[in-house]
């Protein structure tokens, strides 16, 4: 049984002042696996104050000192890879392979950031001026529960590279991931106050962070709705804000695609992390001329996905993170049927043999129109909508007909054609014939999928501000 009643502030694990105790429920079994006490505004103030005290020291660090910090964090997180994987699986039912990938990626974030910082000029001449890239100040890193470990490490790596002390607020739904990660980061032996970590509700801890005059920057990953709340609250103190938000990504299968490869990758894109991924390709756009055969292949592929215990490396789809998610996703499946889409695989009933746990059948709808709710709203579960298009221009128009624009996928056997389509898609990232991201390239969304970019140089620069000094 887990008992988590501390925050990590100023280099130490300390009892929180908050008194809201929340049960942790394992999504695989629906059993209580622990209790967590959430932090409150007072805890947030202490975390912010610790970061503020540390900021001058962080700002004065040399590039070499920051790289040393990053290397120590990388080693400390790498040493906990398996533990991080296991709590990711236990806490939200992330399937083994995904949890393993995210846990490795968490330590790689620090290595990537060190590589980027090494090559990045923190000072350079422009005309008669010298431009110095200075840390923006204390940065708050606010993360969602899905892949919390990777998200926090990626943000932390960029913030520290820039010389920012940080306040980290993971989701109140991710206490286990947060606890093990905080222990790992602590073991890196960095000066106290460089990172302060606390769990809490958005309405108090989140709001304290968004309104505090001592926070200069918020790097937020989460839903578009919360992103809007943060921006409204943050404008009063003119915080710099980066937002990585919701998505409704399109996977476009062009009529020349190798269907064996395209369909299996499109299924992987849709159902990754049990469909609980911001970049999930949940709208599958297929040429009407080949719709029948593609739908048959999708049906066969999705029906064959193994649903069940996420600890089993052969499981493709585990449970949803919470009862609320479970009910919400099943509601969308009902909505799809009400809207007149054709159920091809899955459905509202539980997967066979899984009477406990927040399991939902991987579900596919065909004959979906892009104006249906299931095609417009981020469902955040294993539900795929297949939409037929007449020609390439219409495929692009449908893909772009969304308030979101995080990621898109293009499948084609003609590289130039795929590039031409990619160039016209309104998305922060387009992956061609692949699902694996490029972790050094900028990542973020257009339209309501976000503001700003993370990863690589763009991630570093999101925590820097340019200062020009001219004249002798
Ligand atoms: P969420 O928006 O409910 O919560 C995200 C974080 O914001 C949590 O830490 C939460 O406590 C905090 N928060 C809530 N209200 C706040 C407030 N008023 N002020 C400050 N902080 C507040 O999102 P979630 O349910 O945890 O995560 C799922 C969502 O995140 C999905 O929409 C998904 O697409 C998105 N997401 C986006 C990316 C990306 O990189 N674009 C990655 C992962 C998840």
Coordinates of C-alpha atoms and ligand atoms in Angstrom, one line a residue:
X1 CA 0.0 0.0 0.0
X2 CA 1.4 3.4 -1.0
X3 CA 1.3 6.3 1.3
X4 CA 2.4 9.6 -0.2
X5 CA 2.0 12.6 2.0
X6 CA 5.0 14.7 1.2
X7 CA 6.2 17.2 -1.3
X8 CA 9.8 17.8 -2.4
X9 CA 10.7 21.3 -1.5
X10 CA 14.2 22.9 -1.2
X11 CA 16.0 19.6 -1.5
X12 CA 14.0 17.6 1.0
X13 CA 10.8 15.5 1.3
X14 CA 8.5 17.5 3.6
X15 CA 5.0 16.8 5.0
X16 CA 2.4 18.8 3.0
X17 CA 0.2 21.4 4.6
X18 CA -2.7 20.3 2.5
X19 CA -5.3 18.0 4.1
X20 CA -7.1 16.6 1.1
X21 CA -6.5 12.8 1.1
X22 CA -7.3 11.0 -2.1
X23 CA -7.4 7.2 -2.6
X24 CA -5.3 5.8 -5.4
X25 CA -7.3 3.3 -7.4
X26 CA -5.4 0.8 -9.7
X27 CA -7.3 0.9 -13.0
X28 CA -6.5 -2.7 -13.7
X29 CA -8.2 -4.1 -10.6
X30 CA -10.3 -1.2 -9.3
X31 CA -8.6 -1.9 -5.9
X32 CA -7.2 0.8 -3.6
X33 CA -3.5 0.8 -3.8
X34 CA -2.7 3.7 -1.6
X35 CA -3.5 7.2 -0.4
X36 CA -2.0 10.6 -1.3
X37 CA -2.3 13.9 0.5
X38 CA -2.5 16.8 -1.9
X39 CA -0.6 20.0 -1.4
X40 CA -2.4 23.3 -1.1
X41 CA -1.6 27.0 -1.7
X42 CA 0.7 27.2 1.3
X43 CA 2.8 24.3 -0.1
X44 CA 2.8 26.0 -3.5
X45 CA 4.0 29.2 -1.9
X46 CA 6.9 27.4 -0.2
X47 CA 7.9 25.6 -3.4
X48 CA 7.8 28.9 -5.3
X49 CA 9.8 30.7 -2.6
X50 CA 12.5 27.9 -2.7
X51 CA 12.8 28.2 -6.4
X52 CA 13.0 32.0 -6.2
X53 CA 15.8 31.8 -3.7
X54 CA 17.7 29.5 -6.0
X55 CA 17.2 31.4 -9.2
X56 CA 20.2 33.8 -8.9
X57 CA 22.5 30.8 -8.4
X58 CA 21.0 29.0 -11.4
X59 CA 21.2 32.1 -13.6
X60 CA 24.9 32.3 -12.7
X61 CA 25.8 28.7 -13.6
X62 CA 28.0 28.2 -16.6
X63 CA 27.2 26.0 -19.5
X64 CA 29.5 23.3 -18.2
X65 CA 27.8 23.3 -14.8
X66 CA 24.4 22.9 -16.3
X67 CA 25.6 20.1 -18.5
X68 CA 27.0 18.4 -15.4
X69 CA 23.6 18.8 -13.7
X70 CA 21.9 17.3 -16.8
X71 CA 24.3 14.3 -16.9
X72 CA 23.7 13.6 -13.2
X73 CA 19.9 13.7 -13.7
X74 CA 20.2 11.4 -16.7
X75 CA 22.1 8.8 -14.7
X76 CA 19.8 9.1 -11.7
X77 CA 16.6 8.6 -13.8
X78 CA 18.2 5.9 -15.9
X79 CA 19.0 4.0 -12.7
X80 CA 15.3 4.0 -11.9
X81 CA 14.0 3.1 -15.4
X82 CA 12.4 -0.2 -14.3
X83 CA 10.8 1.3 -11.2
X84 CA 9.4 4.2 -13.2
X85 CA 8.0 1.7 -15.8
X86 CA 6.4 -0.4 -13.2
X87 CA 4.6 2.5 -11.4
X88 CA 3.5 3.9 -14.8
X89 CA 1.8 0.5 -15.4
X90 CA 0.3 0.3 -11.9
X91 CA -0.9 3.9 -11.7
X92 CA -2.7 4.4 -15.0
X93 CA -2.5 1.1 -16.8
X94 CA 0.0 2.2 -19.4
X95 CA 0.9 -0.9 -21.4
X96 CA 4.3 -2.4 -20.7
X97 CA 6.0 -1.5 -24.0
X98 CA 4.8 2.1 -23.8
X99 CA 5.7 2.4 -20.2
X100 CA 9.2 1.0 -20.9
X101 CA 9.6 3.5 -23.8
X102 CA 8.5 6.5 -21.7
X103 CA 10.8 5.5 -18.8
X104 CA 13.8 5.3 -21.1
X105 CA 12.8 8.5 -22.9
X106 CA 12.7 10.3 -19.5
X107 CA 16.4 9.8 -19.0
X108 CA 17.2 10.5 -22.6
X109 CA 15.6 13.9 -22.3
X110 CA 18.5 15.0 -20.1
X111 CA 21.1 13.6 -22.6
X112 CA 19.4 15.3 -25.5
X113 CA 19.2 18.6 -23.6
X114 CA 22.9 18.4 -22.7
X115 CA 23.7 17.8 -26.4
X116 CA 21.6 20.8 -27.5
X117 CA 23.1 23.1 -24.8
X118 CA 26.6 22.1 -25.7
X119 CA 26.2 23.4 -29.3
X120 CA 24.0 26.4 -28.4
X121 CA 25.5 29.9 -28.3
X122 CA 24.3 31.6 -25.2
X123 CA 25.8 34.8 -26.4
X124 CA 26.4 36.1 -29.9
X125 CA 26.9 39.4 -31.8
X126 CA 24.2 41.0 -33.8
X127 CA 25.2 44.1 -35.7
X128 CA 26.7 46.4 -33.1
X129 CA 25.0 44.6 -30.2
X130 CA 25.9 41.5 -28.1
X131 CA 22.8 39.3 -27.6
X132 CA 22.8 37.2 -24.5
X133 CA 20.3 34.5 -24.0
X134 CA 19.2 34.7 -20.3
X135 CA 17.1 32.4 -18.3
X136 CA 13.5 33.7 -18.2
X137 CA 13.4 33.2 -14.4
X138 CA 11.6 30.7 -12.2
X139 CA 9.7 28.3 -14.3
X140 CA 6.6 26.3 -13.4
X141 CA 6.3 22.9 -15.1
X142 CA 2.7 21.6 -15.1
X143 CA 2.1 18.1 -16.4
X144 CA -0.8 15.7 -17.1
X145 CA -1.1 12.2 -15.7
X146 CA -0.4 10.4 -19.0
X147 CA 3.3 9.8 -19.4
X148 CA 4.0 12.2 -16.5
X149 CA 7.6 11.0 -16.1
X150 CA 8.5 11.8 -19.7
X151 CA 6.7 15.1 -19.7
X152 CA 8.3 16.3 -16.5
X153 CA 11.8 15.2 -17.5
X154 CA 11.6 16.8 -20.9
X155 CA 10.5 20.2 -19.4
X156 CA 12.9 20.0 -16.6
X157 CA 15.9 19.3 -18.9
X158 CA 15.1 22.3 -21.0
X159 CA 14.4 24.6 -18.0
X160 CA 17.7 23.7 -16.3
X161 CA 19.6 24.0 -19.5
X162 CA 18.4 27.6 -19.7
X163 CA 19.3 28.3 -16.1
X164 CA 15.8 28.3 -14.6
X165 CA 14.9 27.1 -11.1
X166 CA 11.6 25.2 -11.2
X167 CA 8.4 24.3 -9.5
X168 CA 7.0 21.1 -10.9
X169 CA 3.3 20.3 -10.6
X170 CA 2.4 16.9 -12.0
X171 CA -1.2 15.9 -12.1
X172 CA -2.9 14.9 -8.8
X173 CA -3.7 11.7 -10.7
X174 CA 0.0 10.7 -11.0
X175 CA 1.3 10.4 -7.4
X176 CA 3.2 7.2 -8.0
X177 CA 5.0 8.4 -11.1
X178 CA 5.8 11.6 -9.2
X179 CA 7.1 9.9 -6.1
X180 CA 9.5 7.6 -7.8
X181 CA 10.7 10.3 -10.2
X182 CA 11.2 12.8 -7.3
X183 CA 13.3 10.1 -5.5
X184 CA 15.4 9.6 -8.6
X185 CA 15.9 13.3 -9.2
X186 CA 16.8 13.8 -5.5
X187 CA 19.5 11.2 -5.9
X188 CA 21.2 13.3 -8.6
X189 CA 22.4 15.5 -5.7
X190 CA 21.7 18.9 -7.2
X191 CA 21.6 22.0 -5.1
X192 CA 18.4 22.4 -3.1
X193 CA 15.7 24.5 -4.7
X194 CA 16.7 23.8 -8.3
X195 CA 13.5 21.7 -8.7
X196 CA 10.6 21.6 -6.2
X197 CA 7.9 19.1 -6.8
X198 CA 4.4 19.0 -5.4
X199 CA 1.0 17.5 -6.2
X200 CA -2.1 19.5 -6.0
X201 CA -5.4 20.5 -7.6
X202 CA -5.5 22.9 -10.4
X203 CA -7.9 25.2 -8.6
X204 CA -5.5 25.9 -5.7
X205 CA -1.9 24.8 -6.4
X206 CA -2.4 25.4 -10.1
X207 CA -4.0 28.8 -9.6
X208 CA -1.3 29.8 -7.1
X209 CA 1.4 29.0 -9.7
X210 CA -0.5 30.8 -12.5
X211 CA -1.0 34.0 -10.5
X212 CA 2.2 34.2 -8.4
X213 CA 4.4 37.2 -9.3
X214 CA 7.4 35.1 -8.6
X215 CA 6.8 32.7 -11.5
X216 CA 8.1 34.0 -14.7
X217 CA 7.2 31.2 -17.0
X218 CA 4.7 28.3 -17.2
X219 CA 5.4 25.4 -19.4
X220 CA 2.1 23.5 -19.4
X221 CA 1.1 20.2 -20.9
X222 CA -2.6 19.1 -20.6
X223 CA -6.0 19.8 -22.0
X224 CA -6.9 22.8 -24.1
X225 CA -9.6 23.8 -21.5
X226 CA -7.0 24.0 -18.7
X227 CA -4.5 25.8 -21.0
X228 CA -7.0 28.5 -21.5
X229 CA -7.6 28.9 -17.8
X230 CA -3.9 29.2 -17.2
X231 CA -3.4 31.8 -19.9
X232 CA -6.2 33.9 -18.5
X233 CA -4.7 33.7 -15.0
X234 CA -1.1 34.2 -16.1
X235 CA -1.7 37.3 -18.2
X236 CA -2.0 39.6 -15.1
X237 CA 1.7 39.1 -14.3
X238 CA 2.6 38.8 -18.0
X239 CA 4.1 35.3 -17.6
X240 CA 5.7 33.6 -20.6
X241 CA 3.5 30.6 -21.4
X242 CA 4.1 27.5 -23.5
X243 CA 1.2 25.2 -24.0
X244 CA 1.2 21.6 -25.3
X245 CA -2.5 20.8 -25.5
X246 CA -5.2 18.4 -26.8
X247 CA -5.3 16.9 -30.3
X248 CA -7.5 15.1 -32.8
X249 CA -4.8 14.0 -35.1
X250 CA -5.5 12.7 -38.6
X251 CA -3.7 9.7 -40.2
X252 CA -4.0 10.0 -43.9
X253 CA -3.6 6.8 -46.0
X254 CA -3.0 7.9 -49.6
X255 CA -4.2 5.6 -52.3
X256 CA -0.6 4.5 -53.2
X257 CA 0.2 3.4 -49.7
X258 CA 1.5 -0.1 -48.8
X259 CA -1.6 -1.1 -46.9
X260 CA 0.1 -3.8 -44.8
X261 CA 2.5 -1.3 -43.3
X262 CA 0.1 1.7 -43.3
X263 CA -2.7 0.0 -41.5
X264 CA -0.6 -1.5 -38.8
X265 CA 1.1 1.8 -38.1
X266 CA -2.2 3.7 -38.2
X267 CA -3.6 1.3 -35.6
X268 CA -0.4 1.8 -33.5
X269 CA -0.9 5.6 -33.8
X270 CA -4.6 5.4 -32.7
X271 CA -4.3 3.0 -29.8
X272 CA -0.9 4.0 -28.3
X273 CA -1.1 4.4 -24.5
X274 CA -4.6 2.9 -24.6
X275 CA -5.7 5.8 -26.8
X276 CA -4.7 8.2 -24.1
X277 CA -2.1 10.1 -26.0
X278 CA -2.3 13.7 -27.1
X279 CA -0.7 12.7 -30.5
X280 CA -3.0 9.7 -31.0
X281 CA -4.1 9.4 -34.7
X282 CA -7.8 9.1 -33.9
X283 CA -9.1 10.1 -37.3
X284 CA -8.1 7.6 -40.1
X285 CA -8.6 9.2 -43.5
X286 CA -8.9 6.7 -46.3
X287 CA -9.5 7.0 -50.1
X288 CA -13.1 6.1 -50.8
X289 CA -11.9 3.9 -53.7
X290 CA -10.0 1.6 -51.2
X291 CA -12.2 2.2 -48.1
X292 CA -13.7 -1.3 -48.1
X293 CA -10.4 -3.2 -48.1
X294 CA -8.8 -0.8 -45.6
X295 CA -11.7 -1.0 -43.2
X296 CA -11.5 -4.8 -43.4
X297 CA -7.8 -4.7 -42.6
X298 CA -8.4 -2.2 -39.7
X299 CA -11.1 -4.5 -38.4
X300 CA -8.8 -7.5 -38.5
X301 CA -5.9 -5.6 -36.9
X302 CA -7.9 -4.0 -34.1
X303 CA -9.9 -7.2 -33.3
X304 CA -6.5 -9.0 -32.9
X305 CA -5.2 -6.4 -30.4
X306 CA -4.7 -8.0 -27.0
X307 CA -6.6 -6.2 -24.3
X308 CA -5.8 -6.9 -20.7
X309 CA -3.2 -6.8 -18.0
X310 CA -0.8 -4.0 -18.9
X311 CA 2.0 -5.8 -17.1
X312 CA 2.1 -8.4 -19.8
X313 CA 4.4 -7.3 -22.6
X314 CA 2.1 -8.8 -25.1
X315 CA -0.8 -6.6 -24.1
X316 CA -1.5 -3.8 -26.6
X317 CA -4.4 -2.1 -24.8
X318 CA -4.7 -1.8 -21.0
X319 CA -7.4 -0.2 -18.9
X320 CA -8.3 3.5 -19.0
X321 CA -6.8 5.6 -16.2
X322 CA -9.9 6.2 -14.1
X323 CA -13.6 5.4 -13.7
X324 CA -14.4 8.9 -15.1
X325 CA -12.4 8.2 -18.2
X326 CA -14.0 4.8 -18.6
X327 CA -17.5 6.3 -18.4
X328 CA -16.6 9.2 -20.7
X329 CA -15.1 7.0 -23.4
X330 CA -18.1 4.6 -23.3
X331 CA -20.3 7.7 -23.6
X332 CA -18.5 8.6 -26.8
X333 CA -19.0 5.1 -28.2
X334 CA -22.8 5.5 -27.6
X335 CA -22.6 8.9 -29.2
X336 CA -20.9 7.4 -32.3
X337 CA -23.8 4.9 -32.7
X338 CA -26.4 7.6 -32.1
X339 CA -24.7 9.8 -34.8
X340 CA -25.1 7.0 -37.3
X341 CA -21.5 5.8 -37.6
X342 CA -21.0 2.1 -38.5
X343 CA -19.5 0.0 -35.7
X344 CA -16.7 -2.1 -37.2
X345 CA -14.9 -3.4 -34.1
X346 CA -15.4 -3.1 -30.3
X347 CA -18.4 -1.4 -28.8
X348 CA -19.7 -0.2 -25.5
X349 CA -19.7 -3.5 -23.6
X350 CA -16.6 -4.6 -21.6
X351 CA -14.0 -6.7 -23.4
X352 CA -14.7 -10.4 -22.9
X353 CA -13.4 -11.9 -19.7
X354 CA -12.5 -8.5 -18.1
X355 CA -15.3 -7.9 -15.6
X356 CA -13.1 -5.7 -13.4
X357 CA -10.9 -2.8 -14.3
X358 CA -11.5 0.2 -16.5
X359 CA -11.2 -1.8 -19.7
X360 CA -12.9 -0.6 -22.9
X361 CA -12.9 -2.6 -26.1
X362 CA -10.7 -1.0 -28.8
X363 CA -13.4 0.4 -31.0
X364 CA -13.5 1.4 -34.7
X365 CA -16.2 3.3 -36.4
X366 CA -16.5 3.5 -40.2
X367 CA -18.7 5.9 -42.3
X368 CA -17.8 8.7 -40.0
X369 CA -18.4 12.3 -41.2
X370 CA -15.9 14.9 -40.0
X371 CA -18.8 16.9 -38.4
X372 CA -19.7 14.1 -36.0
X373 CA -18.7 14.6 -32.3
X374 CA -16.6 11.4 -32.5
X375 CA -14.5 13.1 -35.2
X376 CA -14.3 16.5 -33.6
X377 CA -13.7 15.9 -29.9
X378 CA -10.7 14.5 -28.3
X379 CA -12.0 11.2 -26.8
X380 CA -8.8 10.2 -25.1
X381 CA -9.5 6.5 -25.3
X382 CA -9.2 3.6 -27.7
X383 CA -11.7 4.8 -30.3
X384 CA -10.8 5.3 -34.0
X385 CA -13.0 7.0 -36.6
X386 CA -12.5 6.1 -40.2
X387 CA -13.5 8.9 -42.6
X388 CA -13.5 8.4 -46.4
X389 CA -12.2 11.1 -48.8
X390 CA -12.6 11.5 -52.6
X391 CA -9.2 12.9 -53.5
X392 CA -6.0 14.2 -52.0
X393 CA -7.3 17.8 -51.7
X394 CA -10.3 16.6 -49.8
X395 CA -8.1 14.5 -47.5
X396 CA -6.1 17.6 -46.6
X397 CA -9.2 19.7 -46.1
X398 CA -10.7 17.1 -43.8
X399 CA -7.5 16.7 -41.8
X400 CA -7.3 20.5 -41.4
X401 CA -10.9 20.8 -40.5
X402 CA -10.3 20.6 -36.7
X403 CA -9.8 23.2 -34.0
X404 CA -6.7 21.1 -33.1
X405 CA -3.4 20.7 -34.9
X406 CA -0.9 18.7 -32.9
X407 CA 0.3 15.9 -35.1
X408 CA -0.6 14.2 -38.4
X409 CA 0.5 11.0 -40.1
X410 CA 0.8 10.4 -43.8
X411 CA 1.2 7.0 -45.4
X412 CA 2.3 6.8 -49.0
X413 CA 4.8 4.9 -51.1
X414 CA 5.8 8.1 -53.0
X415 CA 8.1 10.3 -50.8
X416 CA 7.6 13.5 -52.8
X417 CA 3.8 13.1 -52.7
X418 CA 3.9 12.5 -49.0
X419 CA 6.0 15.6 -48.5
X420 CA 3.7 17.7 -50.6
X421 CA 0.7 16.6 -48.5
X422 CA 2.7 17.1 -45.2
X423 CA 3.5 20.6 -46.3
X424 CA -0.2 21.4 -46.5
X425 CA -1.3 19.9 -43.1
X426 CA -2.0 22.2 -40.2
X427 CA -0.1 20.4 -37.5
X428 CA 3.0 21.0 -35.4
X429 CA 4.4 17.6 -36.5
X430 CA 3.8 15.4 -39.5
X431 CA 5.2 11.8 -39.4
X432 CA 5.5 10.1 -42.8
X433 CA 5.3 6.3 -42.8
X434 CA 6.3 6.2 -39.1
X435 CA 4.9 6.6 -35.7
X436 CA 8.1 7.2 -33.8
X437 CA 8.7 10.8 -33.0
X438 CA 12.0 12.7 -33.6
X439 CA 12.9 13.8 -30.1
X440 CA 15.4 16.6 -31.2
X441 CA 12.9 18.3 -33.5
X442 CA 10.5 20.9 -32.1
X443 CA 7.2 19.5 -30.7
X444 CA 4.0 21.4 -30.2
X445 CA 0.7 22.3 -31.7
X446 CA -0.9 24.9 -34.0
X447 CA -4.4 26.3 -33.4
X448 CA -5.9 25.1 -30.2
X449 CA -3.3 22.4 -29.7
X450 CA -0.9 24.8 -28.2
X451 CA 1.5 27.7 -28.2
X452 CA 5.2 27.3 -28.5
X453 CA 7.4 24.3 -29.0
X454 CA 9.3 21.8 -26.7
X455 CA 12.3 19.5 -27.3
X456 CA 15.6 20.4 -28.8
X457 CA 16.7 24.0 -29.4
X458 CA 13.1 25.2 -29.4
X459 CA 12.6 23.7 -26.0
X460 CA 15.7 25.4 -24.6
X461 CA 14.7 28.7 -26.2
X462 CA 11.3 28.6 -24.6
X463 CA 13.0 29.2 -21.2
X464 CA 15.4 31.9 -22.5
X465 CA 15.0 35.6 -23.2
X466 CA 17.2 37.6 -25.5
X467 CA 18.9 40.6 -24.0
X468 CA 20.7 43.0 -26.4
X469 CA 23.5 45.2 -25.2
X470 CA 24.9 47.7 -27.7
X471 CA 27.5 50.4 -27.3
X472 CA 30.8 50.6 -25.3
Ligands
LIG1 P1 -5.7 18.5 -17.4 O1 -5.7 19.7 -18.3 O2 -6.9 18.1 -16.7 O3 -4.5 18.6 -16.3 C1 -3.2 18.9 -16.6 C2 -2.5 19.5 -15.5 O4 -3.0 20.8 -15.3 C3 -2.6 18.8 -14.1 O5 -1.4 18.8 -13.4 C4 -3.7 19.6 -13.4 O6 -3.7 19.5 -12.0 C5 -3.4 21.0 -13.9 N1 -4.4 22.0 -13.7 C6 -5.8 21.8 -13.8 N2 -6.4 23.0 -13.6 C7 -5.5 23.9 -13.5 C8 -5.5 25.3 -13.3 N3 -6.6 26.0 -13.2 N4 -4.3 26.0 -13.2 C9 -3.1 25.3 -13.3 N5 -3.0 24.0 -13.5 C10 -4.2 23.3 -13.6 O7 -5.2 17.3 -18.4 P2 -5.1 15.7 -18.0 O8 -6.5 15.2 -18.0 O9 -4.2 15.5 -16.9 O10 -4.3 15.2 -19.3 C11 -5.0 14.9 -20.5 C12 -4.9 16.0 -21.5 O11 -3.6 16.5 -21.7 C13 -5.4 15.6 -22.9 O12 -6.2 16.7 -23.4 C14 -4.2 15.5 -23.7 O13 -4.3 15.7 -25.1 C15 -3.3 16.5 -23.1 N6 -1.9 16.2 -23.4 C16 -1.2 17.0 -24.2 C17 0.1 16.7 -24.5 C18 0.9 17.5 -25.5 O14 2.1 17.3 -25.5 N7 0.3 18.3 -26.4 C19 0.7 15.6 -23.9 C20 0.0 14.8 -23.0 C21 -1.3 15.2 -22.7

